[in-house]
PDB file of C-alpha atoms and ligand atoms in Angstrom:
ATOM      1  CA  MET A 511      -5.934  -6.603   8.586  1.00  0.00           C
ATOM      2  CA  ASN A 512      -5.054  -3.622   9.096  1.00  0.00           C
ATOM      3  CA  GLY A 513      -3.813  -1.435   6.682  1.00  0.00           C
ATOM      4  CA  THR A 514      -2.820   1.226   9.071  1.00  0.00           C
ATOM      5  CA  ILE A 515      -0.629   4.566   7.172  1.00  0.00           C
ATOM      6  CA  GLU A 516       1.248   7.255   8.851  1.00  0.00           C
ATOM      7  CA  LEU A 517       3.276   9.927   8.091  1.00  0.00           C
ATOM      8  CA  LYS A 518       5.103  11.952  10.312  1.00  0.00           C
ATOM      9  CA  LYS A 519       6.628  15.828   9.454  1.00  0.00           C
ATOM     10  CA  VAL A 520       7.798  14.156   6.491  1.00  0.00           C
ATOM     11  CA  ARG A 521       9.555  16.107   3.800  1.00  0.00           C
ATOM     12  CA  LYS A 522      10.574  15.931   0.355  1.00  0.00           C
ATOM     13  CA  THR A 523      12.916  18.022  -1.606  1.00  0.00           C
ATOM     14  CA  PHE A 524      14.330  17.116  -5.094  1.00  0.00           C
ATOM     15  CA  PRO A 525      17.169  18.374  -6.912  1.00  0.00           C
ATOM     16  CA  ARG A 526      16.318  21.387  -9.747  1.00  0.00           C
ATOM     17  CA  ASP A 527      19.599  23.247 -11.473  1.00  0.00           C
ATOM     18  CA  GLU A 528      21.681  24.323  -8.302  1.00  0.00           C
ATOM     19  CA  GLY A 529      19.655  23.830  -5.670  1.00  0.00           C
ATOM     20  CA  ARG A 530      16.557  21.746  -4.582  1.00  0.00           C
ATOM     21  CA  ILE A 531      12.863  22.485  -5.187  1.00  0.00           C
ATOM     22  CA  VAL A 532      10.916  21.843  -1.466  1.00  0.00           C
ATOM     23  CA  VAL A 533       7.300  18.976  -2.823  1.00  0.00           C
ATOM     24  CA  LEU A 534       6.437  18.199   0.297  1.00  0.00           C
ATOM     25  CA  ASP A 535       6.880  19.976   3.359  1.00  0.00           C
ATOM     26  CA  ASP A 536       5.804  18.882   7.020  1.00  0.00           C
ATOM     27  CA  VAL A 537       3.593  16.333   6.174  1.00  0.00           C
ATOM     28  CA  ASN A 538       1.578  14.861   9.328  1.00  0.00           C
ATOM     29  CA  ILE A 539      -1.209  12.694   8.679  1.00  0.00           C
ATOM     30  CA  THR A 540      -2.567   9.004   9.410  1.00  0.00           C
ATOM     31  CA  PHE A 541      -4.849   6.964   7.587  1.00  0.00           C
ATOM     32  CA  GLY A 542      -7.285   4.282   9.343  1.00  0.00           C
ATOM     33  CA  SER A 543      -7.188   0.128   8.454  1.00  0.00           C
ATOM     34  CA  ALA A 544      -9.780  -0.148   5.218  1.00  0.00           C
ATOM     35  CA  GLU A 545     -10.420   4.126   5.083  1.00  0.00           C
ATOM     36  CA  PHE A 546     -10.653   4.514   1.113  1.00  0.00           C
ATOM     37  CA  ILE A 547      -8.731   7.619   1.173  1.00  0.00           C
ATOM     38  CA  SER A 548      -8.488   9.890  -1.978  1.00  0.00           C
ATOM     39  CA  LEU A 549      -6.007  12.223  -2.155  1.00  0.00           C
ATOM     40  CA  ILE A 550      -6.595  15.772  -4.401  1.00  0.00           C
ATOM     41  CA  GLY A 551      -4.431  18.497  -5.659  1.00  0.00           C
ATOM     42  CA  PRO A 552      -3.590  20.736  -7.747  1.00  0.00           C
ATOM     43  CA  SER A 553      -1.151  19.702 -10.683  1.00  0.00           C
ATOM     44  CA  GLY A 554       2.508  19.448  -9.406  1.00  0.00           C
ATOM     45  CA  CYS A 555       1.776  19.894  -5.920  1.00  0.00           C
ATOM     46  CA  GLY A 556       3.510  16.256  -4.794  1.00  0.00           C
ATOM     47  CA  LYS A 557       0.716  13.856  -5.151  1.00  0.00           C
ATOM     48  CA  SER A 558       2.882  11.324  -6.225  1.00  0.00           C
ATOM     49  CA  THR A 559       5.578  11.730  -4.890  1.00  0.00           C
ATOM     50  CA  LEU A 560       3.735  10.825  -1.481  1.00  0.00           C
ATOM     51  CA  LEU A 561       2.578   7.280  -2.594  1.00  0.00           C
ATOM     52  CA  ARG A 562       5.441   6.622  -4.090  1.00  0.00           C
ATOM     53  CA  LEU A 563       6.765   7.535   0.055  1.00  0.00           C
ATOM     54  CA  ILE A 564       4.037   5.645   0.283  1.00  0.00           C
ATOM     55  CA  ALA A 565       5.166   2.947  -1.879  1.00  0.00           C
ATOM     56  CA  GLY A 566       8.701   2.809  -0.932  1.00  0.00           C
ATOM     57  CA  LEU A 567      10.082   3.556  -4.343  1.00  0.00           C
ATOM     58  CA  THR A 568      11.685   7.041  -3.149  1.00  0.00           C
ATOM     59  CA  ARG A 569      12.921   8.300   0.089  1.00  0.00           C
ATOM     60  CA  GLN A 570      12.567  11.044   2.385  1.00  0.00           C
ATOM     61  CA  ASP A 571      14.791  13.726   2.886  1.00  0.00           C
ATOM     62  CA  SER A 572      13.643  13.759   7.016  1.00  0.00           C
ATOM     63  CA  GLY A 573      10.151  11.964   8.678  1.00  0.00           C
ATOM     64  CA  THR A 574       8.663   9.149   8.908  1.00  0.00           C
ATOM     65  CA  ILE A 575       6.658   6.877   7.082  1.00  0.00           C
ATOM     66  CA  ARG A 576       5.004   3.452   9.101  1.00  0.00           C
ATOM     67  CA  ILE A 577       3.144   0.728   7.922  1.00  0.00           C
ATOM     68  CA  ASP A 578       0.887  -1.118  11.395  1.00  0.00           C
ATOM     69  CA  GLY A 579       3.953   0.725  12.899  1.00  0.00           C
ATOM     70  CA  VAL A 580       6.706  -0.534  11.086  1.00  0.00           C
ATOM     71  CA  GLU A 581       8.813   2.450   9.512  1.00  0.00           C
ATOM     72  CA  ILE A 582       8.780   1.344   5.938  1.00  0.00           C
ATOM     73  CA  SER A 583      12.201   2.573   3.561  1.00  0.00           C
ATOM     74  CA  LYS A 584      12.164   0.381   0.099  1.00  0.00           C
ATOM     75  CA  PRO A 585       8.245  -1.020  -1.553  1.00  0.00           C
ATOM     76  CA  GLY A 586       6.963  -4.231   0.165  1.00  0.00           C
ATOM     77  CA  TYR A 587       3.619  -6.789  -1.350  1.00  0.00           C
ATOM     78  CA  GLU A 588       1.665  -5.542   1.259  1.00  0.00           C
ATOM     79  CA  ARG A 589       1.565  -2.332  -0.404  1.00  0.00           C
ATOM     80  CA  GLY A 590       0.231  -2.550  -3.562  1.00  0.00           C
ATOM     81  CA  LEU A 591       0.412  -0.033  -6.589  1.00  0.00           C
ATOM     82  CA  VAL A 592      -1.405   0.600  -9.793  1.00  0.00           C
ATOM     83  CA  PHE A 593      -0.638   3.554 -11.920  1.00  0.00           C
ATOM     84  CA  GLN A 594      -2.280   5.742 -14.575  1.00  0.00           C
ATOM     85  CA  ASP A 595      -0.476   3.708 -17.391  1.00  0.00           C
ATOM     86  CA  PRO A 596      -1.307  -0.072 -16.451  1.00  0.00           C
ATOM     87  CA  THR A 597       3.007  -1.628 -17.193  1.00  0.00           C
ATOM     88  CA  LEU A 598       1.835  -4.638 -17.679  1.00  0.00           C
ATOM     89  CA  PHE A 599       5.086  -7.042 -19.117  1.00  0.00           C
ATOM     90  CA  PRO A 600       4.307  -6.448 -22.514  1.00  0.00           C
ATOM     91  CA  TRP A 601       5.466  -9.726 -23.581  1.00  0.00           C
ATOM     92  CA  MET A 602       3.767 -12.432 -20.307  1.00  0.00           C
ATOM     93  CA  THR A 603      -0.367 -13.649 -20.717  1.00  0.00           C
ATOM     94  CA  ILE A 604      -2.578 -11.457 -18.394  1.00  0.00           C
ATOM     95  CA  TYR A 605      -2.398 -15.601 -16.056  1.00  0.00           C
ATOM     96  CA  GLU A 606       1.183 -14.412 -16.467  1.00  0.00           C
ATOM     97  CA  ASN A 607       1.084 -10.396 -15.590  1.00  0.00           C
ATOM     98  CA  ILE A 608      -1.396 -11.446 -13.230  1.00  0.00           C
ATOM     99  CA  ALA A 609       1.036 -14.454 -11.738  1.00  0.00           C
ATOM    100  CA  TYR A 610       3.560 -11.932 -11.285  1.00  0.00           C
ATOM    101  CA  GLY A 611       3.653 -11.174  -7.670  1.00  0.00           C
ATOM    102  CA  LEU A 612       3.062 -14.587  -6.936  1.00  0.00           C
ATOM    103  CA  ARG A 613       6.376 -15.428  -8.140  1.00  0.00           C
ATOM    104  CA  ALA A 614       8.412 -13.028  -7.281  1.00  0.00           C
ATOM    105  CA  ARG A 615       8.061 -13.689  -3.709  1.00  0.00           C
ATOM    106  CA  GLY A 616       8.395 -17.790  -4.590  1.00  0.00           C
ATOM    107  CA  VAL A 617       3.814 -18.758  -3.326  1.00  0.00           C
ATOM    108  CA  TYR A 618       3.247 -19.858  -7.336  1.00  0.00           C
ATOM    109  CA  GLN A 619       2.854 -23.625  -6.099  1.00  0.00           C
ATOM    110  CA  THR A 620       0.945 -22.574  -3.067  1.00  0.00           C
ATOM    111  CA  GLU A 621      -1.546 -19.891  -3.981  1.00  0.00           C
ATOM    112  CA  LYS A 622      -1.779 -19.752  -7.165  1.00  0.00           C
ATOM    113  CA  HIS A 623      -5.609 -21.570  -6.543  1.00  0.00           C
ATOM    114  CA  LEU A 624      -6.075 -18.302  -6.017  1.00  0.00           C
ATOM    115  CA  ILE A 625      -5.262 -16.742  -9.226  1.00  0.00           C
ATOM    116  CA  PRO A 626      -8.918 -17.256 -10.844  1.00  0.00           C
ATOM    117  CA  GLY A 627     -10.880 -15.711  -7.945  1.00  0.00           C
ATOM    118  CA  PHE A 628      -8.335 -12.484  -8.943  1.00  0.00           C
ATOM    119  CA  PHE A 629     -10.084 -12.742 -12.245  1.00  0.00           C
ATOM    120  CA  ARG A 630     -13.263 -13.050 -10.862  1.00  0.00           C
ATOM    121  CA  LEU A 631     -13.239 -10.207  -8.767  1.00  0.00           C
ATOM    122  CA  VAL A 632     -12.256  -7.885 -11.969  1.00  0.00           C
ATOM    123  CA  GLY A 633     -14.107  -9.757 -15.214  1.00  0.00           C
ATOM    124  CA  LEU A 634     -11.303 -11.105 -17.107  1.00  0.00           C
ATOM    125  CA  GLU A 635     -12.087 -14.149 -16.903  1.00  0.00           C
ATOM    126  CA  GLY A 636     -11.417 -15.854 -20.322  1.00  0.00           C
ATOM    127  CA  PHE A 637      -8.756 -13.099 -20.975  1.00  0.00           C
ATOM    128  CA  GLU A 638      -6.009 -15.907 -19.094  1.00  0.00           C
ATOM    129  CA  LYS A 639      -4.670 -17.052 -22.471  1.00  0.00           C
ATOM    130  CA  SER A 640      -4.304 -13.054 -23.471  1.00  0.00           C
ATOM    131  CA  TYR A 641      -1.952 -10.394 -23.974  1.00  0.00           C
ATOM    132  CA  PRO A 642      -2.189  -6.876 -22.978  1.00  0.00           C
ATOM    133  CA  HIS A 643      -2.260  -5.825 -26.235  1.00  0.00           C
ATOM    134  CA  HIS A 644      -5.020  -7.335 -27.071  1.00  0.00           C
ATOM    135  CA  LEU A 645      -7.199  -5.513 -24.065  1.00  0.00           C
ATOM    136  CA  SER A 646      -9.137  -2.562 -24.046  1.00  0.00           C
ATOM    137  CA  GLY A 647      -7.668   0.121 -21.570  1.00  0.00           C
ATOM    138  CA  GLY A 648     -10.092  -0.242 -19.037  1.00  0.00           C
ATOM    139  CA  MET A 649      -8.999  -4.305 -19.372  1.00  0.00           C
ATOM    140  CA  ALA A 650      -5.281  -3.731 -18.641  1.00  0.00           C
ATOM    141  CA  GLN A 651      -6.377  -1.348 -16.216  1.00  0.00           C
ATOM    142  CA  ARG A 652      -9.015  -3.819 -14.374  1.00  0.00           C
ATOM    143  CA  ALA A 653      -5.967  -6.554 -14.788  1.00  0.00           C
ATOM    144  CA  ALA A 654      -3.348  -3.904 -13.583  1.00  0.00           C
ATOM    145  CA  LEU A 655      -5.643  -4.182 -10.661  1.00  0.00           C
ATOM    146  CA  ALA A 656      -5.503  -8.042 -10.258  1.00  0.00           C
ATOM    147  CA  ARG A 657      -1.748  -8.332 -10.415  1.00  0.00           C
ATOM    148  CA  ALA A 658      -1.917  -5.356  -7.582  1.00  0.00           C
ATOM    149  CA  LEU A 659      -3.783  -7.358  -5.297  1.00  0.00           C
ATOM    150  CA  VAL A 660      -3.372 -11.302  -5.712  1.00  0.00           C
ATOM    151  CA  ASN A 661      -0.632 -10.687  -2.730  1.00  0.00           C
ATOM    152  CA  ARG A 662      -3.296  -9.317  -1.397  1.00  0.00           C
ATOM    153  CA  PRO A 663      -2.077  -5.842  -0.081  1.00  0.00           C
ATOM    154  CA  LYS A 664      -3.181  -4.183   2.943  1.00  0.00           C
ATOM    155  CA  VAL A 665      -2.913  -0.869   1.683  1.00  0.00           C
ATOM    156  CA  LEU A 666      -3.327   0.321  -2.250  1.00  0.00           C
ATOM    157  CA  LEU A 667      -1.562   2.868  -3.781  1.00  0.00           C
ATOM    158  CA  LEU A 668      -3.818   3.541  -6.616  1.00  0.00           C
ATOM    159  CA  ASP A 669      -2.290   6.483  -8.557  1.00  0.00           C
ATOM    160  CA  GLU A 670      -5.424   8.425 -11.116  1.00  0.00           C
ATOM    161  CA  PRO A 671      -6.053   4.626 -12.716  1.00  0.00           C
ATOM    162  CA  LEU A 672      -9.227   5.930 -14.082  1.00  0.00           C
ATOM    163  CA  GLY A 673      -7.779   9.200 -15.385  1.00  0.00           C
ATOM    164  CA  ALA A 674      -6.808   7.938 -18.946  1.00  0.00           C
ATOM    165  CA  LEU A 675     -10.167   6.417 -19.183  1.00  0.00           C
ATOM    166  CA  ASP A 676     -13.493   6.999 -21.022  1.00  0.00           C
ATOM    167  CA  ALA A 677     -15.621   8.189 -18.148  1.00  0.00           C
ATOM    168  CA  PHE A 678     -19.183   5.263 -19.056  1.00  0.00           C
ATOM    169  CA  THR A 679     -15.649   3.064 -18.068  1.00  0.00           C
ATOM    170  CA  ARG A 680     -14.538   4.959 -15.384  1.00  0.00           C
ATOM    171  CA  MET A 681     -17.667   5.471 -13.692  1.00  0.00           C
ATOM    172  CA  THR A 682     -17.831   1.852 -13.910  1.00  0.00           C
ATOM    173  CA  MET A 683     -14.902   0.224 -13.155  1.00  0.00           C
ATOM    174  CA  GLN A 684     -15.500   2.756 -10.142  1.00  0.00           C
ATOM    175  CA  ASP A 685     -17.915   1.243  -8.912  1.00  0.00           C
ATOM    176  CA  GLU A 686     -15.937  -2.301  -9.534  1.00  0.00           C
ATOM    177  CA  ILE A 687     -12.982  -0.841  -7.243  1.00  0.00           C
ATOM    178  CA  LEU A 688     -15.664   0.443  -4.141  1.00  0.00           C
ATOM    179  CA  ALA A 689     -17.087  -3.582  -4.800  1.00  0.00           C
ATOM    180  CA  ILE A 690     -13.404  -4.981  -4.389  1.00  0.00           C
ATOM    181  CA  TRP A 691     -12.190  -2.231  -1.652  1.00  0.00           C
ATOM    182  CA  GLN A 692     -15.641  -3.557   0.189  1.00  0.00           C
ATOM    183  CA  LYS A 693     -14.102  -7.072  -0.503  1.00  0.00           C
ATOM    184  CA  GLN A 694     -10.782  -7.001   1.055  1.00  0.00           C
ATOM    185  CA  ARG A 695     -10.950  -4.650   2.739  1.00  0.00           C
ATOM    186  CA  MET A 696      -7.235  -2.699   2.038  1.00  0.00           C
ATOM    187  CA  THR A 697      -6.773   0.578   3.162  1.00  0.00           C
ATOM    188  CA  THR A 698      -7.142   2.700   0.039  1.00  0.00           C
ATOM    189  CA  VAL A 699      -5.016   5.804  -1.383  1.00  0.00           C
ATOM    190  CA  MET A 700      -6.465   6.318  -4.865  1.00  0.00           C
ATOM    191  CA  VAL A 701      -4.999  10.077  -6.557  1.00  0.00           C
ATOM    192  CA  THR A 702      -7.406  11.768  -8.824  1.00  0.00           C
ATOM    193  CA  HIS A 703      -8.026  14.950 -10.033  1.00  0.00           C
ATOM    194  CA  ASP A 704     -11.787  14.298 -10.045  1.00  0.00           C
ATOM    195  CA  VAL A 705     -13.138  15.847  -7.517  1.00  0.00           C
ATOM    196  CA  ASP A 706     -16.631  13.946  -8.277  1.00  0.00           C
ATOM    197  CA  GLU A 707     -14.964  10.780  -8.581  1.00  0.00           C
ATOM    198  CA  ALA A 708     -13.102  11.905  -4.863  1.00  0.00           C
ATOM    199  CA  VAL A 709     -17.065  13.041  -3.534  1.00  0.00           C
ATOM    200  CA  TYR A 710     -18.888  10.002  -4.847  1.00  0.00           C
ATOM    201  CA  MET A 711     -15.644   7.407  -3.202  1.00  0.00           C
ATOM    202  CA  ALA A 712     -13.661   8.540  -0.879  1.00  0.00           C
ATOM    203  CA  ASN A 713     -14.336   8.398   3.654  1.00  0.00           C
ATOM    204  CA  ARG A 714     -12.046  10.759   3.863  1.00  0.00           C
ATOM    205  CA  ILE A 715     -10.611  13.346   1.319  1.00  0.00           C
ATOM    206  CA  ILE A 716      -7.406  14.886   1.292  1.00  0.00           C
ATOM    207  CA  VAL A 717      -7.179  18.466  -0.583  1.00  0.00           C
ATOM    208  CA  MET A 718      -3.164  18.738  -1.250  1.00  0.00           C
ATOM    209  CA  SER A 719      -2.133  22.553  -1.767  1.00  0.00           C
ATOM    210  CA  ALA A 720       0.513  23.503  -4.620  1.00  0.00           C
ATOM    211  CA  ARG A 721       3.992  23.252  -3.717  1.00  0.00           C
ATOM    212  CA  PRO A 722       5.545  22.489  -0.995  1.00  0.00           C
ATOM    213  CA  ALA A 723       2.784  20.656  -0.171  1.00  0.00           C
ATOM    214  CA  LYS A 724       0.955  20.694   3.155  1.00  0.00           C
ATOM    215  CA  ILE A 725      -2.564  19.788   3.412  1.00  0.00           C
ATOM    216  CA  GLU A 726      -4.592  21.969   3.040  1.00  0.00           C
ATOM    217  CA  GLN A 727      -8.039  20.844   4.045  1.00  0.00           C
ATOM    218  CA  VAL A 728      -9.838  17.187   4.942  1.00  0.00           C
ATOM    219  CA  ILE A 729     -13.264  16.212   4.330  1.00  0.00           C
ATOM    220  CA  THR A 730     -14.504  13.369   6.142  1.00  0.00           C
ATOM    221  CA  VAL A 731     -17.124  12.076   3.230  1.00  0.00           C
ATOM    222  CA  LYS A 732     -20.362  10.512   5.627  1.00  0.00           C
ATOM    223  CA  LYS A 733     -22.113   8.954   3.209  1.00  0.00           C
ATOM    224  CA  GLU A 734     -22.389   5.180   2.693  1.00  0.00           C
ATOM    225  CA  HIS A 735     -21.482   3.208   0.296  1.00  0.00           C
ATOM    226  CA  PRO A 736     -22.760   2.091  -2.405  1.00  0.00           C
ATOM    227  CA  ARG A 737     -23.720   5.883  -2.672  1.00  0.00           C
ATOM    228  CA  ARG A 738     -25.848   8.254  -5.405  1.00  0.00           C
ATOM    229  CA  ARG A 739     -24.043   9.804  -8.174  1.00  0.00           C
ATOM    230  CA  ASP A 740     -26.969  12.596  -7.534  1.00  0.00           C
ATOM    231  CA  ASP A 741     -27.161  12.508  -4.154  1.00  0.00           C
ATOM    232  CA  LEU A 742     -28.011  16.766  -3.545  1.00  0.00           C
ATOM    233  CA  ASP A 743     -24.842  16.573  -0.159  1.00  0.00           C
ATOM    234  CA  PHE A 744     -22.199  16.250  -3.172  1.00  0.00           C
ATOM    235  CA  LEU A 745     -22.923  19.047  -4.627  1.00  0.00           C
ATOM    236  CA  GLU A 746     -22.112  21.108  -2.000  1.00  0.00           C
ATOM    237  CA  LEU A 747     -19.274  18.742  -0.570  1.00  0.00           C
ATOM    238  CA  ARG A 748     -18.416  19.557  -4.453  1.00  0.00           C
ATOM    239  CA  ALA A 749     -18.523  23.535  -4.352  1.00  0.00           C
ATOM    240  CA  GLY A 750     -17.011  23.449  -0.849  1.00  0.00           C
ATOM    241  CA  ILE A 751     -13.236  21.290  -2.493  1.00  0.00           C
ATOM    242  CA  LEU A 752     -13.284  23.365  -5.744  1.00  0.00           C
ATOM    243  CA  ARG A 753     -13.249  26.354  -3.394  1.00  0.00           C
ATOM    244  CA  THR A 754      -9.760  25.244  -1.543  1.00  0.00           C
ATOM    245  CA  LEU A 755      -8.566  23.915  -5.166  1.00  0.00           C
ATOM    246  CA  HIS A 756      -8.752  26.838  -6.985  1.00  0.00           C
ATOM    247  CA  PHE A 757      -6.726  29.327  -3.155  1.00  0.00           C
ATOM    248  CA  ALA A 758      -4.662  25.647  -3.045  1.00  0.00           C
ATOM    249  CA  GLY A 759      -3.424  26.698  -6.350  1.00  0.00           C
ATOM    250  CA  LYS A 760      -3.216  29.987  -6.754  1.00  0.00           C
ATOM    251  CA  ARG A 761      -0.780  29.964  -4.032  1.00  0.00           C
ATOM    252  CA  GLU A 762       2.371  28.373  -5.600  1.00  0.00           C
ATOM    253  CA  GLU A 763       5.838  29.447  -4.048  1.00  0.00           C
ATOM    254  CA  PRO A 764       9.086  30.535  -6.390  1.00  0.00           C
ATOM    255  CA  ASP A 765      11.122  27.430  -6.731  1.00  0.00           C
ATOM    256  CA  LYS A 766      13.361  26.890  -2.997  1.00  0.00           C
ATOM    257  CA  LYS A 767      17.243  27.770  -4.683  1.00  0.00           C
TER     258      LYS A 767
HETATM  259  N1  LIG B 953      12.825  12.161  -9.593  1.00  0.00           N
HETATM  260  C1  LIG B 953      12.123  12.891  -9.649  1.00  0.00           C
HETATM  261  N2  LIG B 953      13.157  14.521  -9.872  1.00  0.00           N
HETATM  262  C2  LIG B 953      12.585  16.089 -10.179  1.00  0.00           C
HETATM  263  N3  LIG B 953      11.980  16.273  -9.719  1.00  0.00           N
HETATM  264  C3  LIG B 953      11.405  15.672  -9.926  1.00  0.00           C
HETATM  265  C4  LIG B 953      11.116  14.331  -9.368  1.00  0.00           C
HETATM  266  N4  LIG B 953       9.415  13.254  -9.534  1.00  0.00           N
HETATM  267  C5  LIG B 953       9.037  14.306  -8.924  1.00  0.00           C
HETATM  268  N5  LIG B 953       9.694  15.782  -9.350  1.00  0.00           N
HETATM  269  C6  LIG B 953       8.666  16.463  -9.150  1.00  0.00           C
HETATM  270  O1  LIG B 953       8.372  17.409  -7.850  1.00  0.00           O
HETATM  271  C7  LIG B 953       7.224  18.392  -8.090  1.00  0.00           C
HETATM  272  C8  LIG B 953       5.719  17.147  -7.994  1.00  0.00           C
HETATM  273  O2  LIG B 953       6.207  16.301  -8.304  1.00  0.00           O
HETATM  274  P1  LIG B 953       4.408  15.332  -8.478  1.00  0.00           P
HETATM  275  O3  LIG B 953       4.588  14.164  -9.380  1.00  0.00           O
HETATM  276  O4  LIG B 953       4.546  14.332  -7.414  1.00  0.00           O
HETATM  277  O5  LIG B 953       3.195  15.670  -9.175  1.00  0.00           O
HETATM  278  P2  LIG B 953       1.249  15.433  -9.190  1.00  0.00           P
HETATM  279  O6  LIG B 953       1.420  15.949  -8.000  1.00  0.00           O
HETATM  280  O7  LIG B 953       1.319  14.145  -8.596  1.00  0.00           O
HETATM  281  O8  LIG B 953       1.249  16.145 -10.471  1.00  0.00           O
HETATM  282  P3  LIG B 953       0.384  15.944 -11.145  1.00  0.00           P
HETATM  283  O9  LIG B 953      -1.406  15.665 -11.080  1.00  0.00           O
HETATM  284  O10 LIG B 953       0.737  16.177 -12.672  1.00  0.00           O
HETATM  285  O11 LIG B 953       0.392  14.600 -11.808  1.00  0.00           O
HETATM  286  C9  LIG B 953       6.947  18.626  -9.431  1.00  0.00           C
HETATM  287  O12 LIG B 953       7.491  19.742 -10.097  1.00  0.00           O
HETATM  288  C10 LIG B 953       7.891  17.193 -10.086  1.00  0.00           C
HETATM  289  O13 LIG B 953       8.491  18.396 -11.355  1.00  0.00           O
HETATM  290 MG1  LIG B 954       1.360  12.680 -10.546  1.00  0.00          MG
END
């Protein structure tokens, strides 16, 4: 499995009033195969936009985005996506929600034998016939994760997937996502607001500046997984990131008209 993501000179603007706002400007970065990347930055800086561009849900104004050397222009099954909101289909059972991707790809009959494995992977055995409203927030997020993973993506894109969960569920799910990542080895890009989460989970942390977002700092976290949450080295990393975020957040430029 590969899953290299390469962004070159990516620029993205949106219409605003009479003019346009520049959200991303000259973003250049490569995420290597099987890396776990955390994207962190001030609110509104363009993290979700960057993820949506990689997902192919929106197009950049200029620059290129390549997955394993192939330029992308639309969503694809090799890229799985999970948002803060689980976005399950409420009228479908959890089984049908998870089977959805296989049906959409026309491979349900040949690959449905894999589905129980994904229920096991995310710890939802016994909930096959439940509906989304029967699940807690954490369980719904596990189902959304299984739905993204069932197509065995090379790239997993997570936009604050744990943002709506309580602190305890959040920590449990951090470990679960890490365990899945270690098993499946897909390149994972996770947007988070939580510096501790980024430090605990990522191989590399990308700190973005306020709009127009540039990559402010790239931090490699050289600790093997599983990590200790109380690792003293993390305190220093955390302080450094908070300092960068503080300055990055202040430098917001006025909207370009
Ligand atoms: N479809 C859109 N149309 C117009 N403007 C948009 C659109 N999507 C995003 N924006 C603007 O682009 C900027 C970046 O938004 P984005 O959602 O990427 O930020 P973010 O870093 O994910 O923020 P948060 O941390 O609050 O989730 C914001 O100013 C937002 O208003
Ligand atoms: Mg966002």
